[in-house]
Short mmCIF file of C-alpha atoms in Angstrom, two decimals:
data_model
loop_
_atom_site.label_atom_id
_atom_site.label_comp_id
_atom_site.label_asym_id
_atom_site.label_seq_id
_atom_site.Cartn_x
_atom_site.Cartn_y
_atom_site.Cartn_z
CA UNK P 171 15.89 -32.88 10.67
CA UNK P 172 16.77 -30.85 7.67
CA UNK P 173 17.23 -32.64 4.39
CA UNK P 174 20.33 -32.64 2.28
CA UNK P 175 18.51 -30.83 -0.53
CA UNK P 176 17.58 -27.82 1.94
CA UNK P 177 21.33 -27.19 2.48
CA UNK P 178 21.93 -27.60 -1.35
CA UNK P 179 19.20 -24.97 -1.78
CA UNK P 180 20.57 -22.76 0.86
CA UNK P 181 24.12 -22.70 -0.74
CA UNK P 182 22.61 -22.10 -4.17
CA UNK P 183 20.43 -19.29 -2.98
CA UNK P 184 23.35 -17.61 -1.04
CA UNK P 185 25.67 -17.93 -3.99
CA UNK P 186 23.07 -16.49 -6.39
CA UNK P 187 22.54 -13.50 -4.04
CA UNK P 188 26.27 -12.91 -3.73
CA UNK P 189 26.56 -12.96 -7.68
CA UNK P 190 23.56 -10.68 -8.33
CA UNK P 191 24.94 -8.04 -5.89
CA UNK P 192 28.23 -8.14 -7.78
CA UNK P 193 26.19 -7.29 -10.77
CA UNK P 194 24.59 -4.41 -9.14
CA UNK P 195 21.19 -6.17 -8.96
CA UNK P 196 18.79 -6.14 -5.97
CA UNK P 197 18.47 -9.91 -5.71
CA UNK P 198 14.98 -9.73 -4.21
CA UNK P 199 13.39 -12.79 -6.08
CA UNK P 200 15.78 -15.13 -7.83
CA UNK P 201 17.70 -16.48 -5.01
CA UNK P 202 14.41 -17.61 -3.38
CA UNK P 203 13.10 -18.97 -6.65
CA UNK P 204 16.33 -21.14 -6.97
CA UNK P 205 16.02 -22.33 -3.31
CA UNK P 206 12.52 -23.33 -3.74
CA UNK P 207 13.19 -25.10 -7.15
CA UNK P 208 15.74 -27.25 -5.30
CA UNK P 209 13.87 -27.53 -2.15
CA UNK P 210 9.95 -27.10 -2.60
CA UNK P 211 9.46 -27.11 1.34
CA UNK P 212 12.30 -24.49 1.65
CA UNK P 213 10.22 -21.96 3.77
CA UNK P 214 9.19 -24.96 6.12
CA UNK P 215 12.63 -25.96 6.55
CA UNK P 216 14.07 -22.66 7.72
CA UNK P 217 14.06 -21.83 11.29
CA UNK P 218 11.75 -18.72 11.40
CA UNK P 219 12.64 -15.71 13.70
CA UNK P 220 11.17 -15.55 17.13
CA UNK P 221 8.25 -13.41 15.84
CA UNK P 222 6.80 -13.47 12.28
CA UNK P 223 4.54 -10.68 11.18
CA UNK P 224 2.66 -10.69 7.89
CA UNK P 225 1.30 -7.49 6.25
CA UNK P 226 -1.31 -8.05 3.49
CA UNK P 227 -4.18 -6.38 1.79
CA UNK P 228 -4.88 -4.65 -1.52
CA UNK P 229 -3.34 -1.25 -0.71
CA UNK P 230 -0.65 -0.01 1.65
CA UNK P 231 1.31 -3.31 2.10
CA UNK P 232 4.65 -1.89 1.24
CA UNK P 233 4.30 1.36 3.16
CA UNK P 234 2.92 -0.36 6.27
CA UNK P 235 5.61 -3.10 6.45
CA UNK P 236 8.55 -0.77 5.81
CA UNK P 237 7.25 1.70 8.31
CA UNK P 238 6.66 -1.15 10.93
CA UNK P 239 10.16 -2.48 10.45
CA UNK P 240 11.67 1.10 10.77
CA UNK P 241 9.70 1.56 14.01
CA UNK P 242 10.89 -1.67 15.45
CA UNK P 243 14.46 -0.97 14.45
CA UNK P 244 14.23 2.37 16.04
CA UNK P 245 13.37 0.54 19.26
CA UNK P 246 16.35 -1.75 19.06
CA UNK P 247 14.78 -4.93 17.44
CA UNK P 248 16.68 -6.67 14.83
CA UNK P 249 14.35 -7.02 11.86
CA UNK P 250 14.29 -8.78 8.40
CA UNK P 251 12.22 -7.17 6.00
CA UNK P 252 11.25 -7.50 2.22
CA UNK P 253 11.45 -3.77 1.81
CA UNK P 254 11.42 -3.55 -1.92
CA UNK P 255 8.10 -5.30 -2.00
CA UNK P 256 8.90 -8.77 -3.44
CA UNK P 257 5.95 -10.27 -1.69
CA UNK P 258 5.39 -13.65 -3.40
CA UNK P 259 6.74 -16.91 -2.13
CA UNK P 260 10.20 -16.48 -3.73
CA UNK P 261 10.41 -13.00 -2.32
CA UNK P 262 9.59 -14.03 0.98
CA UNK P 263 12.12 -16.96 0.86
CA UNK P 264 14.93 -14.54 -0.60
CA UNK P 265 14.32 -12.13 2.55
CA UNK P 266 14.49 -15.01 5.13
CA UNK P 267 17.52 -16.61 3.23
CA UNK P 268 19.61 -13.38 3.30
CA UNK P 269 19.29 -13.18 7.14
CA UNK P 270 19.85 -16.76 8.04
CA UNK P 271 23.02 -18.87 8.50
CA UNK P 272 23.95 -21.54 6.23
CA UNK P 273 22.28 -24.02 8.48
CA UNK P 274 18.93 -22.09 8.28
CA UNK P 275 19.00 -20.35 11.59
CA UNK P 276 17.70 -16.67 11.70
CA UNK P 277 20.14 -13.93 12.44
CA UNK P 278 17.17 -11.40 13.35
CA UNK P 279 14.68 -11.42 15.98
CA UNK P 280 11.55 -10.42 13.93
CA UNK P 281 10.52 -10.95 10.33
CA UNK P 282 8.09 -8.10 9.03
CA UNK P 283 6.80 -9.62 5.64
CA UNK P 284 4.69 -8.13 3.18
CA UNK P 285 2.67 -10.85 1.75
CA UNK P 286 0.63 -10.99 -1.72
CA UNK P 287 -2.90 -12.02 -0.97
CA UNK P 288 -2.96 -14.78 -3.49
CA UNK P 289 0.48 -16.13 -2.20
CA UNK P 290 -0.83 -16.59 1.23
CA UNK P 291 -1.80 -20.38 0.46
CA UNK P 292 1.96 -21.09 -0.61
CA UNK P 293 3.45 -19.33 2.29
CA UNK P 294 1.41 -19.58 5.61
CA UNK P 295 1.22 -23.37 5.64
CA UNK P 296 5.13 -23.33 5.74
CA UNK P 297 5.66 -20.11 7.59
CA UNK P 298 2.95 -19.45 10.27
CA UNK P 299 2.80 -15.73 11.05
CA UNK P 300 2.31 -14.80 14.75
CA UNK P 301 0.55 -11.64 13.64
CA UNK P 302 -1.13 -10.67 10.45
CA UNK P 303 -2.25 -7.09 9.63
CA UNK P 304 -4.92 -6.70 6.82
CA UNK P 305 -5.40 -3.08 5.93
CA UNK P 306 -8.23 -3.49 3.28
CA UNK P 307 -9.37 -5.81 0.60
CA UNK P 308 -10.38 -4.19 -2.78
CA UNK P 309 -10.43 -4.75 -6.47
CA UNK P 310 -7.11 -4.84 -8.02
CA UNK P 311 -5.88 -5.78 -11.43
CA UNK P 312 -8.52 -7.18 -13.53
CA UNK P 313 -6.42 -10.27 -14.44
CA UNK P 314 -5.29 -11.08 -10.91
CA UNK P 315 -7.21 -9.66 -7.86
CA UNK P 316 -10.35 -8.14 -9.55
CA UNK P 317 -12.98 -10.09 -7.38
CA UNK P 318 -12.76 -9.54 -3.63
CA UNK P 319 -14.85 -12.55 -2.86
CA UNK P 320 -12.19 -14.82 -4.68
CA UNK P 321 -9.36 -13.16 -2.81
CA UNK P 322 -11.19 -13.68 0.69
CA UNK P 323 -11.74 -17.29 -0.11
CA UNK P 324 -8.15 -17.80 -0.67
CA UNK P 325 -7.09 -15.99 2.39
CA UNK P 326 -9.70 -17.77 4.60
CA UNK P 327 -8.26 -21.10 3.57
CA UNK P 328 -4.74 -20.09 4.36
CA UNK P 329 -4.84 -18.06 7.61
CA UNK P 330 -3.81 -20.20 10.57
CA UNK P 331 -6.27 -20.54 13.23
CA UNK P 332 -3.97 -19.37 15.96
CA UNK P 333 -2.50 -16.33 14.11
CA UNK P 334 -3.36 -12.99 15.91
CA UNK P 335 -5.18 -10.83 13.37
CA UNK P 336 -5.20 -7.11 13.27
CA UNK P 337 -8.00 -6.03 10.94
CA UNK P 338 -9.59 -2.82 9.51
CA UNK P 339 -12.85 -2.36 11.28
CA UNK P 340 -14.01 0.03 8.66
CA UNK P 341 -13.63 -2.44 5.78
CA UNK P 342 -16.39 -5.04 6.26
CA UNK P 343 -14.56 -7.41 3.89
CA UNK P 344 -11.31 -7.46 5.66
CA UNK P 345 -12.92 -7.33 9.09
CA UNK P 346 -14.56 -10.72 8.26
CA UNK P 347 -11.34 -12.66 7.34
CA UNK P 348 -10.90 -16.12 8.60
CA UNK P 349 -14.03 -16.44 10.76
CA UNK P 350 -12.62 -19.71 12.24
CA UNK P 351 -9.88 -17.42 14.01
CA UNK P 352 -10.96 -15.84 17.23
CA UNK P 353 -7.76 -14.10 17.87
CA UNK P 354 -8.38 -10.75 16.45
CA UNK P 355 -8.59 -7.09 17.16
CA UNK P 356 -9.81 -4.12 15.16
CA UNK P 357 -8.65 -0.62 14.20
CA UNK P 358 -10.42 2.17 12.59
CA UNK P 359 -10.97 6.05 12.36
CA UNK P 360 -13.34 8.25 14.06
CA UNK P 361 -12.27 11.49 12.49
CA UNK P 362 -13.40 13.51 9.34
CA UNK P 363 -16.45 11.41 8.77
CA UNK P 364 -18.39 12.44 5.76
CA UNK P 365 -21.30 14.70 6.62
CA UNK P 366 -23.34 13.64 3.90
CA UNK P 367 -24.07 10.18 2.66
CA UNK P 368 -22.78 9.79 -0.70
CA UNK P 369 -22.99 6.35 -2.44
CA UNK P 370 -19.87 5.79 -4.52
CA UNK P 371 -20.46 4.41 -8.12
CA UNK P 372 -17.76 1.78 -7.54
CA UNK P 373 -18.11 -0.31 -4.51
CA UNK P 374 -16.68 -3.81 -3.82
CA UNK P 375 -19.27 -4.49 -1.21
CA UNK P 376 -22.91 -3.79 -1.97
CA UNK P 377 -24.79 -6.73 -0.24
CA UNK P 378 -24.36 -8.32 3.18
CA UNK P 379 -21.49 -10.95 2.89
CA UNK P 380 -23.43 -13.13 5.33
CA UNK P 381 -26.95 -13.19 4.06
CA UNK P 382 -27.07 -11.11 0.91
CA UNK P 383 -29.43 -8.55 2.43
CA UNK P 384 -29.41 -4.87 2.16
CA UNK P 385 -26.49 -2.97 3.68
CA UNK P 386 -27.36 0.30 5.52
CA UNK P 387 -24.42 2.70 5.57
CA UNK P 388 -23.82 4.99 8.50
CA UNK P 389 -21.28 6.72 6.31
CA UNK P 390 -18.87 5.74 3.36
CA UNK P 391 -15.42 7.29 3.01
CA UNK P 392 -14.64 5.69 -0.42
CA UNK P 393 -15.39 2.36 -2.18
CA UNK P 394 -16.81 0.35 0.65
CA UNK P 395 -14.60 1.85 3.49
CA UNK P 396 -17.06 3.13 6.08
CA UNK P 397 -19.50 1.77 8.63
CA UNK P 398 -22.35 -0.57 7.80
CA UNK P 399 -25.23 -2.75 9.19
CA UNK P 400 -27.39 -5.52 7.58
CA UNK P 401 -30.98 -4.67 7.51
CA UNK P 402 -31.85 -8.33 7.56
CA UNK P 403 -29.40 -10.38 9.68
CA UNK P 404 -27.86 -7.51 11.76
CA UNK P 405 -24.18 -8.09 10.72
CA UNK P 406 -22.46 -4.87 11.55
CA UNK P 407 -18.99 -3.22 11.25
CA UNK P 408 -17.23 -4.29 14.45
CA UNK P 409 -16.26 -1.82 17.08
CA UNK P 410 -12.68 -0.90 16.93
CA UNK P 411 -10.19 -1.75 19.65
CA UNK P 412 -7.78 0.96 18.39
CA UNK P 413 -9.36 4.18 17.16
CA UNK P 414 -8.03 7.36 15.81
CA UNK P 415 -10.19 10.04 17.73
CA UNK P 416 -8.20 13.33 16.61
CA UNK P 417 -6.43 14.41 13.73
CA UNK P 418 -4.56 17.67 13.82
CA UNK P 419 -3.21 18.39 10.26
CA UNK P 420 -1.65 21.75 11.34
CA UNK P 421 0.37 20.14 14.17
CA UNK P 422 0.70 16.99 12.11
CA UNK P 423 -0.37 14.69 14.81
CA UNK P 424 -3.05 12.00 15.41
CA UNK P 425 -4.65 10.63 18.63
CA UNK P 426 -5.29 7.01 19.25
CA UNK P 427 -7.65 5.71 21.88
CA UNK P 428 -6.87 2.24 23.06
CA UNK P 429 -7.11 0.28 26.32
CA UNK P 430 -8.90 3.27 28.27
CA UNK P 431 -6.19 5.60 27.23
CA UNK P 432 -5.30 8.14 24.58
CA UNK P 433 -1.88 8.81 23.02
CA UNK P 434 -0.84 11.36 20.43
CA UNK P 435 1.70 10.37 17.68
CA UNK P 436 3.48 12.15 14.83
CA UNK P 437 1.46 12.01 11.58
CA UNK P 438 3.73 11.15 8.89
CA UNK P 439 1.36 11.86 6.08
CA UNK P 440 -2.24 13.10 6.13
CA UNK P 441 -3.62 11.06 3.33
CA UNK P 442 -6.70 9.12 4.71
CA UNK P 443 -5.33 5.87 3.34
CA UNK P 444 -2.03 6.36 5.37
CA UNK P 445 -3.93 7.31 8.55
CA UNK P 446 -5.49 3.63 8.43
CA UNK P 447 -1.97 2.33 7.86
CA UNK P 448 -0.68 4.31 10.87
CA UNK P 449 -3.54 3.07 12.88
CA UNK P 450 -3.01 -0.56 12.00
CA UNK P 451 0.68 -0.37 12.84
CA UNK P 452 -0.02 1.17 16.29
CA UNK P 453 -2.56 -1.76 16.89
CA UNK P 454 0.05 -4.23 16.01
CA UNK P 455 2.79 -2.60 18.15
CA UNK P 456 0.73 -2.36 21.29
CA UNK P 457 -0.49 -6.16 20.70
CA UNK P 458 3.25 -7.01 20.68
CA UNK P 459 3.67 -5.42 24.11
CA UNK P 460 5.39 -2.12 23.06
CA UNK P 461 4.79 0.87 25.40
CA UNK P 462 3.19 4.22 24.27
CA UNK P 463 6.77 5.80 24.62
CA UNK P 464 8.23 3.14 22.36
CA UNK P 465 5.54 3.68 19.72
CA UNK P 466 5.95 7.37 19.81
CA UNK P 467 9.75 7.24 19.71
CA UNK P 468 9.35 5.07 16.49
CA UNK P 469 6.88 7.50 14.77
CA UNK P 470 9.04 10.37 15.75
CA UNK P 471 12.25 9.06 14.14
CA UNK P 472 11.10 7.62 10.60
CA UNK P 473 9.57 8.65 7.38
CA UNK P 474 7.60 7.08 4.60
CA UNK P 475 9.82 5.51 1.98
CA UNK P 476 10.33 8.19 -0.82
CA UNK P 477 9.14 5.80 -3.63
CA UNK P 478 5.74 6.06 -1.90
CA UNK P 479 5.60 9.49 -0.82
CA UNK P 480 8.38 12.39 -1.18
CA UNK P 481 8.01 16.21 -0.97
CA UNK P 482 10.62 18.77 -1.80
CA UNK P 483 10.80 22.23 -2.46
CA UNK P 484 12.98 24.66 -4.55
CA UNK P 485 12.31 28.22 -5.27
CA UNK P 486 8.73 28.70 -5.65
CA UNK P 487 8.01 25.21 -6.68
CA UNK P 488 6.69 22.49 -4.56
CA UNK P 489 7.27 18.87 -5.86
CA UNK P 490 5.35 15.85 -4.31
CA UNK P 491 5.78 12.19 -5.53
CA UNK P 492 2.78 10.16 -4.59
CA UNK P 493 2.30 6.41 -5.32
CA UNK P 494 -0.57 5.55 -7.62
CA UNK P 495 -0.71 1.80 -8.47
CA UNK P 496 -1.54 1.34 -12.13
CA UNK P 497 -4.46 -1.09 -13.06
CA UNK P 498 -5.77 -0.48 -9.47
CA UNK P 499 -8.76 1.95 -9.68
CA UNK P 500 -9.03 2.67 -5.97
CA UNK P 501 -5.39 3.43 -5.40
CA UNK P 502 -5.60 5.85 -8.20
CA UNK P 503 -8.66 7.40 -7.10
CA UNK P 504 -7.23 7.97 -3.63
CA UNK P 505 -4.13 9.60 -5.19
CA UNK P 506 -6.29 11.83 -7.33
CA UNK P 507 -8.36 12.68 -4.40
CA UNK P 508 -5.42 13.54 -2.32
CA UNK P 509 -4.31 15.98 -4.91
CA UNK P 510 -7.62 17.78 -5.19
CA UNK P 511 -7.90 18.14 -1.45
CA UNK P 512 -4.29 19.46 -0.73
CA UNK P 513 -4.32 23.14 -0.29
CA UNK P 514 -3.27 25.40 -3.31
CA UNK P 515 -4.96 26.75 -6.40
CA UNK P 516 -2.15 26.33 -9.18
CA UNK P 517 -1.48 22.74 -9.23
CA UNK P 518 -0.07 20.40 -11.83
CA UNK P 519 -0.52 16.64 -12.08
CA UNK P 520 2.15 14.60 -13.82
CA UNK P 521 0.74 11.02 -14.33
CA UNK P 522 3.08 8.07 -14.85
CA UNK P 523 0.72 5.27 -14.43
CA UNK P 524 2.02 2.14 -16.36
CA UNK P 525 -1.19 0.48 -17.55
CA UNK P 526 0.88 -1.06 -20.31
CA UNK P 527 3.32 -3.03 -18.09
CA UNK P 528 3.21 -6.70 -19.11
CA UNK P 529 1.68 -6.12 -22.62
CA UNK P 530 2.99 -7.91 -25.55
CA UNK P 531 1.78 -8.32 -29.22
CA UNK P 532 -0.49 -11.07 -27.99
CA UNK P 533 -1.40 -9.89 -24.51
CA UNK P 534 -3.00 -6.78 -23.33
CA UNK P 535 -4.24 -5.36 -20.08
CA UNK P 536 -7.94 -4.20 -20.30
CA UNK P 537 -8.22 -0.40 -19.84
CA UNK P 538 -11.83 -0.78 -18.52
CA UNK P 539 -10.28 -0.19 -15.00
CA UNK P 540 -9.83 3.38 -15.93
CA UNK P 541 -13.62 3.68 -15.92
CA UNK P 542 -13.71 2.41 -12.26
CA UNK P 543 -11.26 5.16 -11.16
CA UNK P 544 -12.56 8.60 -9.97
CA UNK P 545 -11.03 10.84 -12.50
CA UNK P 546 -13.50 13.51 -11.71
CA UNK P 547 -11.02 14.72 -8.82
CA UNK P 548 -8.83 15.78 -11.66
CA UNK P 549 -11.39 18.27 -12.82
CA UNK P 550 -10.96 20.16 -9.55
CA UNK P 551 -10.47 23.99 -10.45
CA UNK P 552 -7.16 23.87 -8.29
CA UNK P 553 -5.71 21.63 -10.93
CA UNK P 554 -4.65 23.72 -13.91
CA UNK P 555 -2.52 21.04 -15.84
CA UNK P 556 -2.88 17.23 -16.30
CA UNK P 557 0.13 15.79 -18.09
CA UNK P 558 -0.52 12.17 -19.05
CA UNK P 559 2.37 9.99 -20.10
CA UNK P 560 2.66 6.51 -21.61
CA UNK P 561 1.51 4.51 -24.66
CA UNK P 562 -2.19 4.63 -23.38
CA UNK P 563 -2.26 8.32 -22.90
CA UNK P 564 -5.16 8.87 -25.39
CA UNK P 565 -7.13 6.25 -23.33
CA UNK P 566 -6.59 8.29 -20.18
CA UNK P 567 -7.31 11.70 -21.89
CA UNK P 568 -10.69 10.26 -23.14
CA UNK P 569 -11.37 9.07 -19.54
CA UNK P 570 -10.36 12.37 -17.91
CA UNK P 571 -12.45 14.33 -20.43
CA UNK P 572 -15.50 12.27 -19.74
CA UNK P 573 -14.93 13.08 -16.06
CA UNK P 574 -15.01 16.58 -16.81
CA UNK P 575 -11.24 17.70 -17.09
CA UNK P 576 -11.00 20.42 -19.76
CA UNK P 577 -9.26 19.37 -22.95
CA UNK P 578 -6.99 22.58 -22.67
CA UNK P 579 -5.67 21.37 -19.33
CA UNK P 580 -4.39 18.12 -20.81
CA UNK P 581 -0.90 17.61 -22.04
CA UNK P 582 -0.09 14.12 -23.73
CA UNK P 583 3.43 12.44 -23.97
CA UNK P 584 3.34 9.00 -25.37
CA UNK P 585 6.65 7.98 -23.66
CA UNK P 586 6.99 6.91 -19.99
CA UNK P 587 10.25 8.82 -19.80
CA UNK P 588 8.59 12.05 -18.84
CA UNK P 589 10.00 15.41 -19.33
CA UNK P 590 10.05 18.22 -16.82
CA UNK P 591 9.65 20.76 -19.62
CA UNK P 592 6.03 19.36 -20.03
CA UNK P 593 4.95 21.10 -16.91
CA UNK P 594 3.90 24.77 -16.97
CA UNK P 595 5.97 25.99 -14.16
CA UNK P 596 5.14 29.65 -14.81
CA UNK P 597 1.49 28.98 -13.69
CA UNK P 598 1.66 25.75 -11.87
CA UNK P 599 3.62 25.87 -8.59
CA UNK P 600 2.35 22.83 -6.66
CA UNK P 601 3.38 19.77 -8.83
CA UNK P 602 2.20 16.23 -7.98
CA UNK P 603 3.95 13.26 -9.70
CA UNK P 604 1.69 10.21 -9.46
CA UNK P 605 3.62 7.22 -10.39
CA UNK P 606 3.24 3.50 -10.61
CA UNK P 607 5.50 1.40 -8.14
CA UNK P 608 7.31 0.22 -11.25
CA UNK P 609 8.21 3.81 -12.50
CA UNK P 610 10.07 5.08 -9.48
CA UNK P 611 13.32 5.99 -11.51
CA UNK P 612 10.98 7.75 -14.07
CA UNK P 613 9.31 9.83 -11.41
CA UNK P 614 12.66 10.74 -9.71
CA UNK P 615 14.01 11.84 -13.03
CA UNK P 616 10.96 14.22 -13.46
CA UNK P 617 11.41 15.56 -10.05
CA UNK P 618 15.07 16.25 -10.41
CA UNK P 619 14.46 18.04 -13.73
CA UNK P 620 11.86 20.17 -12.13
CA UNK P 621 14.25 21.08 -9.25
CA UNK P 622 16.95 21.94 -11.60
CA UNK P 623 14.57 24.33 -13.45
CA UNK P 624 13.71 25.93 -10.17
CA UNK P 625 17.28 26.41 -9.27
CA UNK P 626 17.95 27.90 -12.65
CA UNK P 627 15.19 30.25 -12.12
CA UNK P 628 16.49 31.48 -8.86
CA UNK P 629 19.94 31.91 -10.17
CA UNK P 630 18.79 34.06 -12.97
#
C-alpha cells in the first residue's frame, strides 16, 4: 500500500514540473529530486511500466536510448524516455513522474531509461529493469569514473539476477558484467577489422580480469575494444549472438546476422562507435520479440538526435556537429578519429570541449586526461585548421602540438562562445564542430554562423 508521503511527493513533483515549464525550463531533474526528498523510496512506490529498459555504459547512452525509444514509437509503442540525458536517480524519477497519474500508475507501456553507471545502486533495487544494455565500460572523468574496476564493482552489486543483459562481446569488461546473472546475450562487429595488430598506448584492460594473466589480442579496434583470449586461464571474448557481418558505407546499410538469418538495416551514421550502438539496439529489439520488418521500419523512420550528430550543407560548405564528451579521452579520441577518416582534404575542426565545467576558485579538473586522448588524429594532412576554444585552449594547443599538429594550423579562442569567423572558409570546406554535451547551443550558434556566411557568399 502506498504511503501518504508518496502522494505528497507525487503532488509536489507534479507542481514543480508545471511551474518549471511555465518558466521555460526543461524540468528534467528538480521534480524528481523533490519527490525523493519527500519520499526516499519514491521509485519503488511508483508502479513501473510493463517493460523497463535500462541503457548504461560509458559512451553512447543518450544516443542509444533515444534511438531505441524512437524505434519503439515508430512501431506504435507508448514510451517514456529521459531523452535529455538526466540519468541519475532524480532524473529517472522525474521521467517516470511525468508519465504517471497522481496515484503513481504509468501512462506508457515501456520505459527506456538512460542510467548512469554509478547511480545503478540507487536505482535498480527500487526499479528493476527487465532488459539492460551495456555498450562499453571505459575510463571517464578522472574525478568520477576513471577506474573501470571500480565502476564494474558497483554495477555487479546493483544488477538484478533476473534482468536480461544485452552486452558488447567486443568489450571484455562489459561482457563480464554481473557474472551471477545467466540471462545474457552478446552483440559485436565482424566488419572492418584492423589488418595489423596495433597496441594502443591507452587501454583500460591490459591483464585478464579473471586471473591477471596475459591477454592475447586477435585484434584491437581502439582502447580495449576488440577480441582477446587469456594465455593462462583461457578466458576469451564471448561469441556474439548478434553480429554485424557487412557494412556498406556507399548504400548506408549494415547487415546483421542473428538466429540463423541475416537482415539489412539503414545505417544512420558510419562512426564505428555508433555501429556498435545500432547493433546493441537490434539485439534488444529482437530479444523483446519485434520482427525484422518492425526493426527495419524503425531504422528507416528515425535519425540520431542533432545534439549528438548533425550534418548540413550550404553553398560549398559542409558542416557537421559531432559530440565529443569533455574529460572523456576515449570519446574525444573517437571523434578525432572520425574526422580524420571522413573523406575530403580541406577540413577544419572547431573544438568546443568544456574541460573547465565545474571549476571554481578552489576546484579544478585535472587536464591530464588530454594526454590519454589521441590528438594525433588531428595531425592528419586532410585537417588544415584546428580551432580550439575555451579557457584551457593553451593546454589543448600544447597537447595538439606534441601530437604533431603544426602550430600554423592552430587557432586559439579563449571563450566558449565561438565565432564562425574563426574558420578559414576560403580553404576549408568540410567543417567539423566537436562539442561537449553541455555546449549544444554554442555549437549550434557556430553552425548557423557558418551557414549564414555560405549563403552570403552564394548571394554575392
